[in-house]
Tab-separated table of C-alpha atoms in Angstrom:
chain	number	residue	atom	x	y	z
A	113	UNK	CA	126.255	94.756	-15.870
A	114	UNK	CA	128.571	91.806	-16.460
A	115	UNK	CA	132.032	92.766	-17.625
A	116	UNK	CA	134.515	90.384	-19.133
A	117	UNK	CA	138.061	91.671	-19.277
A	118	UNK	CA	140.291	90.172	-21.972
A	119	UNK	CA	142.439	87.506	-20.409
A	120	UNK	CA	146.105	88.282	-20.128
A	121	UNK	CA	148.403	85.742	-21.696
A	122	UNK	CA	151.105	84.319	-19.492
A	123	UNK	CA	154.256	86.455	-19.672
A	124	UNK	CA	156.574	84.577	-22.032
A	125	UNK	CA	159.671	86.551	-22.918
A	126	UNK	CA	161.177	86.020	-26.341
A	127	UNK	CA	158.194	84.275	-27.909
A	128	UNK	CA	158.740	83.895	-31.658
A	129	UNK	CA	155.781	86.152	-32.436
A	130	UNK	CA	157.278	89.029	-30.478
A	131	UNK	CA	159.492	89.877	-33.436
A	132	UNK	CA	156.922	92.451	-34.614
A	133	UNK	CA	157.620	94.617	-31.548
A	134	UNK	CA	161.160	95.446	-32.656
A	135	UNK	CA	161.177	94.670	-36.380
A	136	UNK	CA	161.832	97.158	-39.140
A	137	UNK	CA	159.098	99.453	-40.394
A	138	UNK	CA	159.092	101.269	-43.700
A	139	UNK	CA	160.854	104.257	-42.128
A	140	UNK	CA	163.738	101.984	-41.085
A	141	UNK	CA	164.395	100.619	-44.565
A	142	UNK	CA	166.722	103.118	-46.107
A	143	UNK	CA	166.227	104.161	-49.755
A	144	UNK	CA	168.451	102.228	-52.106
A	145	UNK	CA	168.663	99.041	-50.099
A	146	UNK	CA	166.723	97.276	-52.837
A	147	UNK	CA	166.301	97.987	-56.524
A	148	UNK	CA	162.804	99.434	-56.960
A	149	UNK	CA	162.943	99.227	-60.790
A	150	UNK	CA	162.098	95.708	-61.925
A	151	UNK	CA	162.768	94.819	-65.592
A	152	UNK	CA	159.646	93.581	-67.299
A	153	UNK	CA	161.455	91.052	-69.502
A	154	UNK	CA	161.649	88.657	-66.541
A	155	UNK	CA	157.867	88.272	-66.817
A	156	UNK	CA	157.643	87.639	-70.564
A	157	UNK	CA	161.002	86.349	-71.844
A	158	UNK	CA	161.457	82.657	-72.672
A	159	UNK	CA	165.223	83.078	-72.343
A	160	UNK	CA	164.841	84.309	-68.758
A	161	UNK	CA	162.385	81.517	-68.064
A	162	UNK	CA	165.107	79.053	-69.147
A	163	UNK	CA	167.640	80.711	-66.853
A	164	UNK	CA	165.155	80.479	-64.004
A	165	UNK	CA	164.702	76.799	-64.743
A	166	UNK	CA	168.439	76.087	-64.570
A	167	UNK	CA	169.490	78.531	-61.856
A	168	UNK	CA	166.431	78.509	-59.551
A	169	UNK	CA	163.978	75.664	-60.021
A	170	UNK	CA	166.569	72.934	-60.438
A	171	UNK	CA	168.612	74.209	-57.471
A	172	UNK	CA	166.210	75.295	-54.744
A	173	UNK	CA	163.975	73.637	-52.170
A	174	UNK	CA	160.314	73.973	-53.090
A	175	UNK	CA	157.064	72.834	-51.536
A	176	UNK	CA	155.789	69.749	-53.369
A	177	UNK	CA	152.774	68.974	-51.178
A	178	UNK	CA	151.526	68.340	-47.665
A	179	UNK	CA	152.577	65.351	-45.600
A	180	UNK	CA	148.883	64.668	-45.027
A	181	UNK	CA	148.622	63.663	-48.710
A	182	UNK	CA	150.848	60.636	-48.002
A	183	UNK	CA	149.667	59.244	-44.689
A	184	UNK	CA	149.832	55.490	-45.280
A	185	UNK	CA	152.792	53.309	-46.200
A	186	UNK	CA	152.861	53.093	-49.982
A	187	UNK	CA	150.994	56.357	-50.592
A	188	UNK	CA	152.597	58.169	-53.542
A	189	UNK	CA	152.076	61.202	-55.771
A	190	UNK	CA	153.808	62.664	-58.807
A	191	UNK	CA	155.391	66.097	-58.638
A	192	UNK	CA	155.902	67.750	-62.041
A	193	UNK	CA	158.412	70.561	-62.652
A	194	UNK	CA	158.625	71.687	-66.281
A	195	UNK	CA	159.273	68.376	-68.085
A	196	UNK	CA	160.881	66.816	-64.995
A	197	UNK	CA	158.814	64.277	-63.113
A	198	UNK	CA	159.340	62.966	-59.582
A	199	UNK	CA	157.644	60.376	-57.360
A	200	UNK	CA	157.046	61.189	-53.702
A	201	UNK	CA	156.312	58.097	-51.604
A	202	UNK	CA	155.952	57.144	-47.937
A	203	UNK	CA	158.107	54.111	-47.191
A	204	UNK	CA	157.753	51.287	-44.727
A	205	UNK	CA	159.923	53.239	-42.290
A	206	UNK	CA	157.378	56.113	-42.450
A	207	UNK	CA	159.885	58.328	-44.223
A	208	UNK	CA	158.845	60.259	-47.342
A	209	UNK	CA	161.349	59.879	-50.216
A	210	UNK	CA	161.580	61.256	-53.720
A	211	UNK	CA	162.681	59.545	-56.931
A	212	UNK	CA	163.020	60.459	-60.592
A	213	UNK	CA	159.877	59.150	-62.257
A	214	UNK	CA	161.678	56.972	-64.817
A	215	UNK	CA	162.502	53.245	-64.988
A	216	UNK	CA	166.259	52.659	-65.039
A	217	UNK	CA	165.861	50.174	-67.899
A	218	UNK	CA	164.493	52.254	-70.763
A	219	UNK	CA	163.280	55.419	-69.022
A	220	UNK	CA	159.558	54.672	-69.044
A	221	UNK	CA	157.574	56.722	-66.464
A	222	UNK	CA	156.443	54.576	-63.546
A	223	UNK	CA	153.588	56.653	-62.177
A	224	UNK	CA	150.949	59.240	-63.068
A	225	UNK	CA	148.756	61.150	-60.642
A	226	UNK	CA	148.660	59.551	-57.174
A	227	UNK	CA	147.931	56.220	-55.579
A	228	UNK	CA	149.068	53.533	-53.171
A	229	UNK	CA	151.328	50.619	-54.036
A	230	UNK	CA	153.509	47.994	-52.424
A	231	UNK	CA	155.994	48.441	-55.239
A	232	UNK	CA	156.491	50.372	-58.485
A	233	UNK	CA	156.070	48.280	-61.625
A	234	UNK	CA	157.170	49.557	-65.031
A	235	UNK	CA	154.454	48.620	-67.518
A	236	UNK	CA	156.956	48.509	-70.415
A	237	UNK	CA	159.177	45.533	-69.486
A	238	UNK	CA	157.875	44.781	-65.958
A	239	UNK	CA	160.921	45.803	-63.951
A	240	UNK	CA	159.841	46.477	-60.360
A	241	UNK	CA	161.130	48.631	-57.485
A	242	UNK	CA	160.333	48.702	-53.788
A	243	UNK	CA	159.224	51.763	-51.842
A	244	UNK	CA	162.869	52.574	-51.052
A	245	UNK	CA	163.590	52.759	-54.796
A	246	UNK	CA	165.578	49.519	-54.869
A	247	UNK	CA	165.361	47.434	-58.043
A	248	UNK	CA	163.804	44.119	-56.970
A	249	UNK	CA	162.397	42.325	-59.995
A	250	UNK	CA	163.603	41.880	-63.590
A	251	UNK	CA	161.530	39.992	-66.162
A	252	UNK	CA	163.425	36.861	-67.359
A	253	UNK	CA	166.223	37.774	-64.942
A	254	UNK	CA	167.847	34.315	-65.053
A	255	UNK	CA	168.306	34.413	-68.812
A	256	UNK	CA	169.494	38.018	-69.113
A	257	UNK	CA	172.847	37.704	-67.435
A	258	UNK	CA	174.232	39.776	-64.588
A	259	UNK	CA	172.488	43.118	-63.915
A	260	UNK	CA	173.644	45.135	-60.928
A	261	UNK	CA	170.460	45.974	-59.027
A	262	UNK	CA	172.115	48.535	-56.809
A	263	UNK	CA	173.421	50.515	-59.782
A	264	UNK	CA	170.025	50.326	-61.472
A	265	UNK	CA	167.815	51.358	-58.593
A	266	UNK	CA	165.676	54.482	-58.912
A	267	UNK	CA	167.473	57.831	-58.840
A	268	UNK	CA	166.757	59.516	-55.546
A	269	UNK	CA	166.219	63.279	-55.136
A	270	UNK	CA	166.465	65.308	-51.944
A	271	UNK	CA	163.189	65.364	-50.001
A	272	UNK	CA	162.528	66.602	-46.475
A	273	UNK	CA	159.545	67.701	-44.401
A	274	UNK	CA	158.901	70.672	-42.118
A	275	UNK	CA	155.708	72.236	-40.694
A	276	UNK	CA	153.558	69.636	-42.460
A	277	UNK	CA	154.966	70.430	-45.893
A	278	UNK	CA	156.928	68.171	-48.225
A	279	UNK	CA	159.940	69.933	-49.736
A	280	UNK	CA	161.840	68.697	-52.789
A	281	UNK	CA	165.127	69.876	-54.299
A	282	UNK	CA	166.251	68.470	-57.720
A	283	UNK	CA	169.868	69.470	-57.086
A	284	UNK	CA	171.979	66.402	-56.227
A	285	UNK	CA	174.235	68.733	-54.189
A	286	UNK	CA	171.392	70.387	-52.312
A	287	UNK	CA	172.181	71.938	-48.947
A	288	UNK	CA	170.048	70.586	-46.057
A	289	UNK	CA	166.525	72.011	-45.948
A	290	UNK	CA	167.059	73.326	-42.392
A	291	UNK	CA	169.962	75.426	-43.684
A	292	UNK	CA	168.020	76.638	-46.683
A	293	UNK	CA	165.092	77.770	-44.572
A	294	UNK	CA	167.190	78.954	-41.657
A	295	UNK	CA	166.760	78.652	-37.924
A	296	UNK	CA	164.755	81.879	-37.610
A	297	UNK	CA	162.122	80.778	-40.104
A	298	UNK	CA	161.663	77.423	-38.409
A	299	UNK	CA	161.492	78.978	-34.945
A	300	UNK	CA	158.805	81.494	-35.946
A	301	UNK	CA	156.654	78.919	-37.717
A	302	UNK	CA	156.779	76.253	-35.016
A	303	UNK	CA	154.176	77.689	-32.558
A	304	UNK	CA	151.450	77.708	-35.249
A	305	UNK	CA	151.527	73.869	-35.329
A	306	UNK	CA	151.023	73.835	-39.065
A	307	UNK	CA	151.823	70.138	-39.166
A	308	UNK	CA	148.654	69.458	-37.195
A	309	UNK	CA	146.352	71.378	-39.540
A	310	UNK	CA	143.979	69.767	-41.990
A	311	UNK	CA	143.509	70.755	-45.624
A	312	UNK	CA	139.991	72.208	-46.051
A	313	UNK	CA	140.469	73.637	-49.587
A	314	UNK	CA	142.907	72.633	-52.296
A	315	UNK	CA	142.487	73.956	-55.830
A	316	UNK	CA	144.986	73.975	-58.712
A	317	UNK	CA	144.595	75.466	-62.172
A	318	UNK	CA	146.415	77.067	-65.048
A	319	UNK	CA	146.549	80.889	-64.941
A	320	UNK	CA	147.413	83.261	-67.761
A	321	UNK	CA	150.252	85.117	-66.056
A	322	UNK	CA	153.879	84.610	-65.126
A	323	UNK	CA	154.495	82.813	-61.845
A	324	UNK	CA	156.212	85.907	-60.435
A	325	UNK	CA	153.055	88.001	-60.980
A	326	UNK	CA	151.402	85.710	-58.437
A	327	UNK	CA	154.232	86.010	-55.895
A	328	UNK	CA	154.288	89.794	-56.342
A	329	UNK	CA	150.529	90.161	-55.951
A	330	UNK	CA	150.373	88.457	-52.596
A	331	UNK	CA	153.519	90.140	-51.232
A	332	UNK	CA	151.954	93.558	-50.725
A	333	UNK	CA	148.778	95.148	-49.443
A	334	UNK	CA	149.152	98.336	-51.455
A	335	UNK	CA	146.513	97.086	-53.914
A	336	UNK	CA	143.739	96.600	-51.345
A	337	UNK	CA	142.020	99.930	-52.056
A	338	UNK	CA	141.936	99.224	-55.793
A	339	UNK	CA	141.215	95.498	-55.917
A	340	UNK	CA	139.551	94.726	-52.559
A	341	UNK	CA	137.540	97.879	-51.692
A	342	UNK	CA	135.048	95.809	-49.690
A	343	UNK	CA	137.748	95.166	-47.100
A	344	UNK	CA	137.928	98.840	-46.303
A	345	UNK	CA	134.466	98.582	-44.731
A	346	UNK	CA	135.782	96.227	-42.105
A	347	UNK	CA	139.515	96.655	-41.645
A	348	UNK	CA	142.248	99.190	-42.166
A	349	UNK	CA	145.937	98.506	-42.778
A	350	UNK	CA	148.194	101.389	-41.870
A	351	UNK	CA	151.493	101.041	-43.740
A	352	UNK	CA	153.447	102.938	-41.080
A	353	UNK	CA	152.499	100.204	-38.586
A	354	UNK	CA	153.576	97.314	-40.858
A	355	UNK	CA	156.634	95.387	-39.775
A	356	UNK	CA	159.090	93.340	-41.827
A	357	UNK	CA	161.662	90.665	-41.213
A	358	UNK	CA	163.787	90.125	-44.299
A	359	UNK	CA	165.641	86.863	-43.773
A	360	UNK	CA	168.150	86.293	-46.574
A	361	UNK	CA	166.142	84.424	-49.197
A	362	UNK	CA	162.879	84.604	-47.307
A	363	UNK	CA	160.683	87.204	-45.620
A	364	UNK	CA	157.735	87.710	-43.297
A	365	UNK	CA	155.591	90.795	-42.951
A	366	UNK	CA	152.781	91.783	-40.629
A	367	UNK	CA	150.296	94.626	-40.874
A	368	UNK	CA	148.404	94.687	-37.589
A	369	UNK	CA	144.705	94.167	-38.134
A	370	UNK	CA	142.350	96.802	-36.821
A	371	UNK	CA	138.706	97.603	-37.387
A	372	UNK	CA	138.378	100.377	-39.941
A	373	UNK	CA	138.435	103.876	-38.457
A	374	UNK	CA	138.696	102.532	-34.897
A	375	UNK	CA	139.616	106.002	-33.639
A	376	UNK	CA	136.549	107.586	-35.262
A	377	UNK	CA	133.923	104.932	-34.560
A	378	UNK	CA	132.486	103.780	-31.317
A	379	UNK	CA	132.392	100.205	-29.982
A	380	UNK	CA	129.172	99.281	-31.775
A	381	UNK	CA	130.611	100.244	-35.156
A	382	UNK	CA	133.814	98.357	-34.329
A	383	UNK	CA	131.791	95.238	-33.524
A	384	UNK	CA	129.873	95.596	-36.779
A	385	UNK	CA	133.171	95.678	-38.629
A	386	UNK	CA	134.184	92.367	-37.059
A	387	UNK	CA	130.868	90.846	-38.124
A	388	UNK	CA	131.619	91.658	-41.756
A	389	UNK	CA	134.975	89.856	-41.772
A	390	UNK	CA	133.699	86.304	-42.490
A	391	UNK	CA	132.756	87.469	-45.987
A	392	UNK	CA	136.521	87.521	-46.676
A	393	UNK	CA	137.846	85.326	-43.835
A	394	UNK	CA	135.282	82.476	-43.573
A	395	UNK	CA	137.105	80.706	-40.716
A	396	UNK	CA	136.137	83.512	-38.356
A	397	UNK	CA	132.651	82.033	-38.268
A	398	UNK	CA	133.765	79.593	-35.590
A	399	UNK	CA	134.952	82.462	-33.366
A	400	UNK	CA	132.021	84.887	-33.761
A	401	UNK	CA	129.639	83.227	-31.295
A	402	UNK	CA	132.160	83.559	-28.450
A	403	UNK	CA	133.052	87.056	-29.644
A	404	UNK	CA	129.384	88.086	-29.358
A	405	UNK	CA	129.151	86.595	-25.868
A	406	UNK	CA	132.208	88.603	-24.754
A	407	UNK	CA	130.796	91.777	-26.294
A	408	UNK	CA	127.487	91.239	-24.511
A	409	UNK	CA	129.429	91.239	-21.218
A	410	UNK	CA	130.078	94.960	-21.750
A	411	UNK	CA	126.471	95.870	-22.568
A	412	UNK	CA	124.237	97.771	-20.152
A	413	UNK	CA	120.532	97.744	-20.917
A	414	UNK	CA	119.367	101.074	-22.292
A	415	UNK	CA	122.883	102.427	-22.770
A	416	UNK	CA	125.240	102.495	-25.781
A	417	UNK	CA	127.889	99.802	-25.846
A	418	UNK	CA	131.048	100.970	-24.092
A	419	UNK	CA	134.480	99.382	-23.722
A	420	UNK	CA	136.863	100.253	-20.897
A	421	UNK	CA	140.292	101.632	-21.605
A	422	UNK	CA	142.509	99.190	-23.410
A	423	UNK	CA	139.605	97.196	-24.862
A	424	UNK	CA	138.582	97.328	-28.503
A	425	UNK	CA	136.699	95.001	-30.784
A	426	UNK	CA	140.137	93.721	-31.891
A	427	UNK	CA	141.224	92.726	-28.355
A	428	UNK	CA	137.856	91.073	-27.747
A	429	UNK	CA	138.292	89.094	-30.997
A	430	UNK	CA	141.762	88.048	-29.815
A	431	UNK	CA	140.370	86.788	-26.534
A	432	UNK	CA	137.533	84.928	-28.268
A	433	UNK	CA	139.976	83.311	-30.721
A	434	UNK	CA	142.314	82.158	-27.942
A	435	UNK	CA	139.474	80.731	-25.904
A	436	UNK	CA	137.804	78.917	-28.828
A	437	UNK	CA	141.028	77.362	-30.116
A	438	UNK	CA	142.103	76.329	-26.615
A	439	UNK	CA	138.723	74.698	-25.949
A	440	UNK	CA	139.026	72.858	-29.263
A	441	UNK	CA	142.378	71.422	-28.085
A	442	UNK	CA	144.936	73.573	-29.893
A	443	UNK	CA	147.857	74.718	-27.724
A	444	UNK	CA	148.209	78.447	-28.526
A	445	UNK	CA	150.233	79.329	-25.459
A	446	UNK	CA	153.331	80.191	-27.529
A	447	UNK	CA	151.389	82.527	-29.827
A	448	UNK	CA	150.947	86.205	-28.950
A	449	UNK	CA	147.587	87.962	-28.627
A	450	UNK	CA	148.321	89.722	-31.929
A	451	UNK	CA	148.724	86.357	-33.658
A	452	UNK	CA	145.137	85.590	-32.671
A	453	UNK	CA	143.944	88.304	-35.052
A	454	UNK	CA	146.797	89.353	-37.317
A	455	UNK	CA	147.846	87.498	-40.455
A	456	UNK	CA	151.576	87.135	-41.018
A	457	UNK	CA	152.527	87.027	-44.687
A	458	UNK	CA	155.394	84.674	-45.495
A	459	UNK	CA	157.401	84.446	-48.701
A	460	UNK	CA	159.668	81.408	-48.902
A	461	UNK	CA	161.799	81.610	-52.023
A	462	UNK	CA	161.131	80.776	-54.781
A	463	UNK	CA	157.342	80.398	-54.999
A	464	UNK	CA	155.680	79.887	-51.604
A	465	UNK	CA	153.365	82.496	-50.088
A	466	UNK	CA	151.387	81.969	-46.910
A	467	UNK	CA	149.170	84.033	-44.661
A	468	UNK	CA	148.950	82.455	-41.216
A	469	UNK	CA	147.235	83.300	-37.954
A	470	UNK	CA	146.285	81.170	-34.971
A	471	UNK	CA	144.483	78.045	-36.134
A	472	UNK	CA	144.566	78.602	-39.888
A	473	UNK	CA	146.701	79.388	-42.943
A	474	UNK	CA	146.245	79.941	-46.641
A	475	UNK	CA	149.070	78.808	-48.926
A	476	UNK	CA	149.573	80.029	-52.488
A	477	UNK	CA	152.041	78.241	-54.746
A	478	UNK	CA	152.936	79.501	-58.220
A	479	UNK	CA	154.779	77.162	-60.599
A	480	UNK	CA	156.069	77.933	-64.083
A	481	UNK	CA	154.029	76.646	-66.996
A	482	UNK	CA	155.082	73.019	-67.649
A	483	UNK	CA	155.548	73.860	-71.310
A	484	UNK	CA	157.802	76.798	-70.605
A	485	UNK	CA	155.422	79.606	-71.649
A	486	UNK	CA	156.446	82.649	-69.524
A	487	UNK	CA	152.951	84.105	-69.880
A	488	UNK	CA	151.335	81.222	-68.053
A	489	UNK	CA	151.753	79.425	-64.757
A	490	UNK	CA	150.114	76.905	-62.492
A	491	UNK	CA	148.744	78.242	-59.232
A	492	UNK	CA	147.537	76.218	-56.284
A	493	UNK	CA	145.488	77.532	-53.381
A	494	UNK	CA	145.515	75.452	-50.205
A	495	UNK	CA	143.694	76.414	-46.998
A	496	UNK	CA	144.487	74.530	-43.815
A	497	UNK	CA	142.833	74.718	-40.383
A	498	UNK	CA	143.349	73.201	-36.985
A	499	UNK	CA	140.353	71.026	-36.232
A	500	UNK	CA	139.399	68.610	-33.444
A	501	UNK	CA	139.462	64.924	-34.398
A	502	UNK	CA	135.723	64.625	-34.771
A	503	UNK	CA	135.664	67.355	-37.445
A	504	UNK	CA	138.718	66.377	-39.509
A	505	UNK	CA	137.102	63.839	-41.827
A	506	UNK	CA	134.019	65.984	-42.325
A	507	UNK	CA	135.922	69.069	-43.500
A	508	UNK	CA	138.997	67.466	-45.114
A	509	UNK	CA	139.290	68.394	-48.810
A	510	UNK	CA	141.063	66.617	-51.678
A	511	UNK	CA	142.884	68.359	-54.494
A	512	UNK	CA	140.651	69.735	-57.248
A	513	UNK	CA	142.291	70.213	-60.671
A	514	UNK	CA	140.311	72.853	-62.553
A	515	UNK	CA	139.927	72.038	-66.211
A	516	UNK	CA	138.037	75.103	-67.466
A	517	UNK	CA	139.226	78.625	-66.506
A	518	UNK	CA	136.767	80.284	-64.159
A	519	UNK	CA	135.132	76.990	-63.233
A	520	UNK	CA	136.210	77.322	-59.597
A	521	UNK	CA	134.864	80.288	-57.620
A	522	UNK	CA	137.023	81.425	-54.727
A	523	UNK	CA	136.048	83.547	-51.743
A	524	UNK	CA	135.627	87.184	-52.647
A	525	UNK	CA	139.100	88.664	-52.099
A	526	UNK	CA	140.857	85.685	-53.682
A	527	UNK	CA	138.520	85.821	-56.703
A	528	UNK	CA	139.443	89.446	-57.177
A	529	UNK	CA	143.143	88.598	-57.254
A	530	UNK	CA	142.465	85.684	-59.591
A	531	UNK	CA	140.835	88.073	-62.079
A	532	UNK	CA	143.415	90.822	-61.692
A	533	UNK	CA	146.647	88.888	-62.327
A	534	UNK	CA	145.961	87.931	-65.974
A	535	UNK	CA	145.085	91.604	-66.630
A	536	UNK	CA	148.483	92.648	-65.365
A	537	UNK	CA	150.221	90.058	-67.534
A	538	UNK	CA	148.550	91.527	-70.615
A	539	UNK	CA	149.992	94.910	-69.733
A	540	UNK	CA	153.457	93.476	-69.114
A	541	UNK	CA	153.611	92.178	-72.665
A	542	UNK	CA	153.778	95.727	-74.039
A	543	UNK	CA	157.280	96.008	-75.470
A	544	UNK	CA	157.596	99.726	-74.731
A	545	UNK	CA	157.260	99.024	-71.003
A	546	UNK	CA	160.784	98.050	-69.983
A	547	UNK	CA	160.557	98.248	-66.199
A	548	UNK	CA	158.166	98.448	-63.250
A	549	UNK	CA	158.506	101.090	-60.536
A	550	UNK	CA	157.923	99.888	-56.998
A	551	UNK	CA	156.964	102.059	-54.051
A	552	UNK	CA	158.109	101.711	-50.419
A	553	UNK	CA	155.018	99.705	-49.409
A	554	UNK	CA	156.138	97.020	-51.859
A	555	UNK	CA	159.444	96.355	-50.075
A	556	UNK	CA	158.722	92.616	-49.853
A	557	UNK	CA	158.337	92.526	-53.628
A	558	UNK	CA	161.646	94.365	-53.984
A	559	UNK	CA	163.312	91.960	-51.565
A	560	UNK	CA	161.983	88.959	-53.493
A	561	UNK	CA	163.397	90.301	-56.754
A	562	UNK	CA	166.742	91.008	-55.120
A	563	UNK	CA	166.940	87.291	-54.277
A	564	UNK	CA	165.843	86.443	-57.809
A	565	UNK	CA	168.628	88.665	-59.154
A	566	UNK	CA	171.253	86.720	-57.220
A	567	UNK	CA	170.056	83.408	-58.571
A	568	UNK	CA	169.811	84.679	-62.130
A	569	UNK	CA	173.392	85.933	-62.007
A	570	UNK	CA	175.226	83.087	-63.698
A	571	UNK	CA	178.038	82.594	-61.221
A	572	UNK	CA	176.464	83.947	-58.040
A	573	UNK	CA	176.480	81.965	-54.843
A	574	UNK	CA	173.682	82.796	-52.378
């Protein structure tokens, strides 16, 4: 018999991922800390949508894309927020800047979609601007008299980058992004090396539900039994083991992954549960071959598979993941063993949700409907993975804008959410239903709405 003990990671005290060892569980969050009754008018009211526009969207940092979308000098894209339009562009100094998408002469939009340019040229009267937003050329300039080019350069908006994401804030008095996110958020995200990951799926489409329905849906696992019953064949999530870190505006939660009924089933059944996971988590396909090799190390011909004390299919999967990613060239030394297998669910206010584990992440963004309809939104699903150089160009994906609802088919669990959220919105439109009642397992949803309440309060300061 050949045995292969899971490798022990180097002892690294105070690793960012160790927060789950001491974080709050549901039993630690006292009743009444958050309002568990959520008014339904915030999902269907145009008046509240307008307040959100003024108090939230025009005053907060929000993800406007990935830095990998603008890799070359002159690469630009348009970011649309309601009827507000912004240009994001990489300048000659390699810095990404943001500008109001309007010529300073007569307000004509300069750009649509995305592209690469050495300058921005207004097609109306041919005024031109450089990549820093400076007004450089004016048609018939010598005959028009004195025009102050500094005063008529493009209007700049606050833009910054972190973890491979481009953040934009329309507020001219915006606090620095590092202060908005906070040191704890940045510290916990850094070891994942999100800035090195490549986009392997990027889909955007209109959805018939309020943007907050999307944020709510991905902020809790309470719905798994009802919406994702196939997951129960492979994994179990025990709410009493879930851990939460509620960080002012933002939050992160972790429900440790385990093979379903690990205490009832033997090693062979545990292994079979792992084999079923790629149906929902496709990226595990790259780890399974090494996982099978490690499992085979515990097999004895003619005897049932047996694991020694302290070894389960989960710990073997963690070892396989660490070994595969390390061999591919990703430094995972600052990630815990649990981060090899367990997804951490992040909510960055207002509209960013991400599940992340070693080597991969799925990001879900929910934006209000550009026309202001509270019963609609735009959602964007982006999957990123760490890949060696020789695989990046093969698997890199461009943005797909879905024109016809249902045209894009997502992996099974995501497709189930996609179909469920519009159903919920239809129920929310019933006028007799004036509030929702949350349960303790939906504490992240309650926390999110507590932040929303502060921003909606007219004179509140967060």
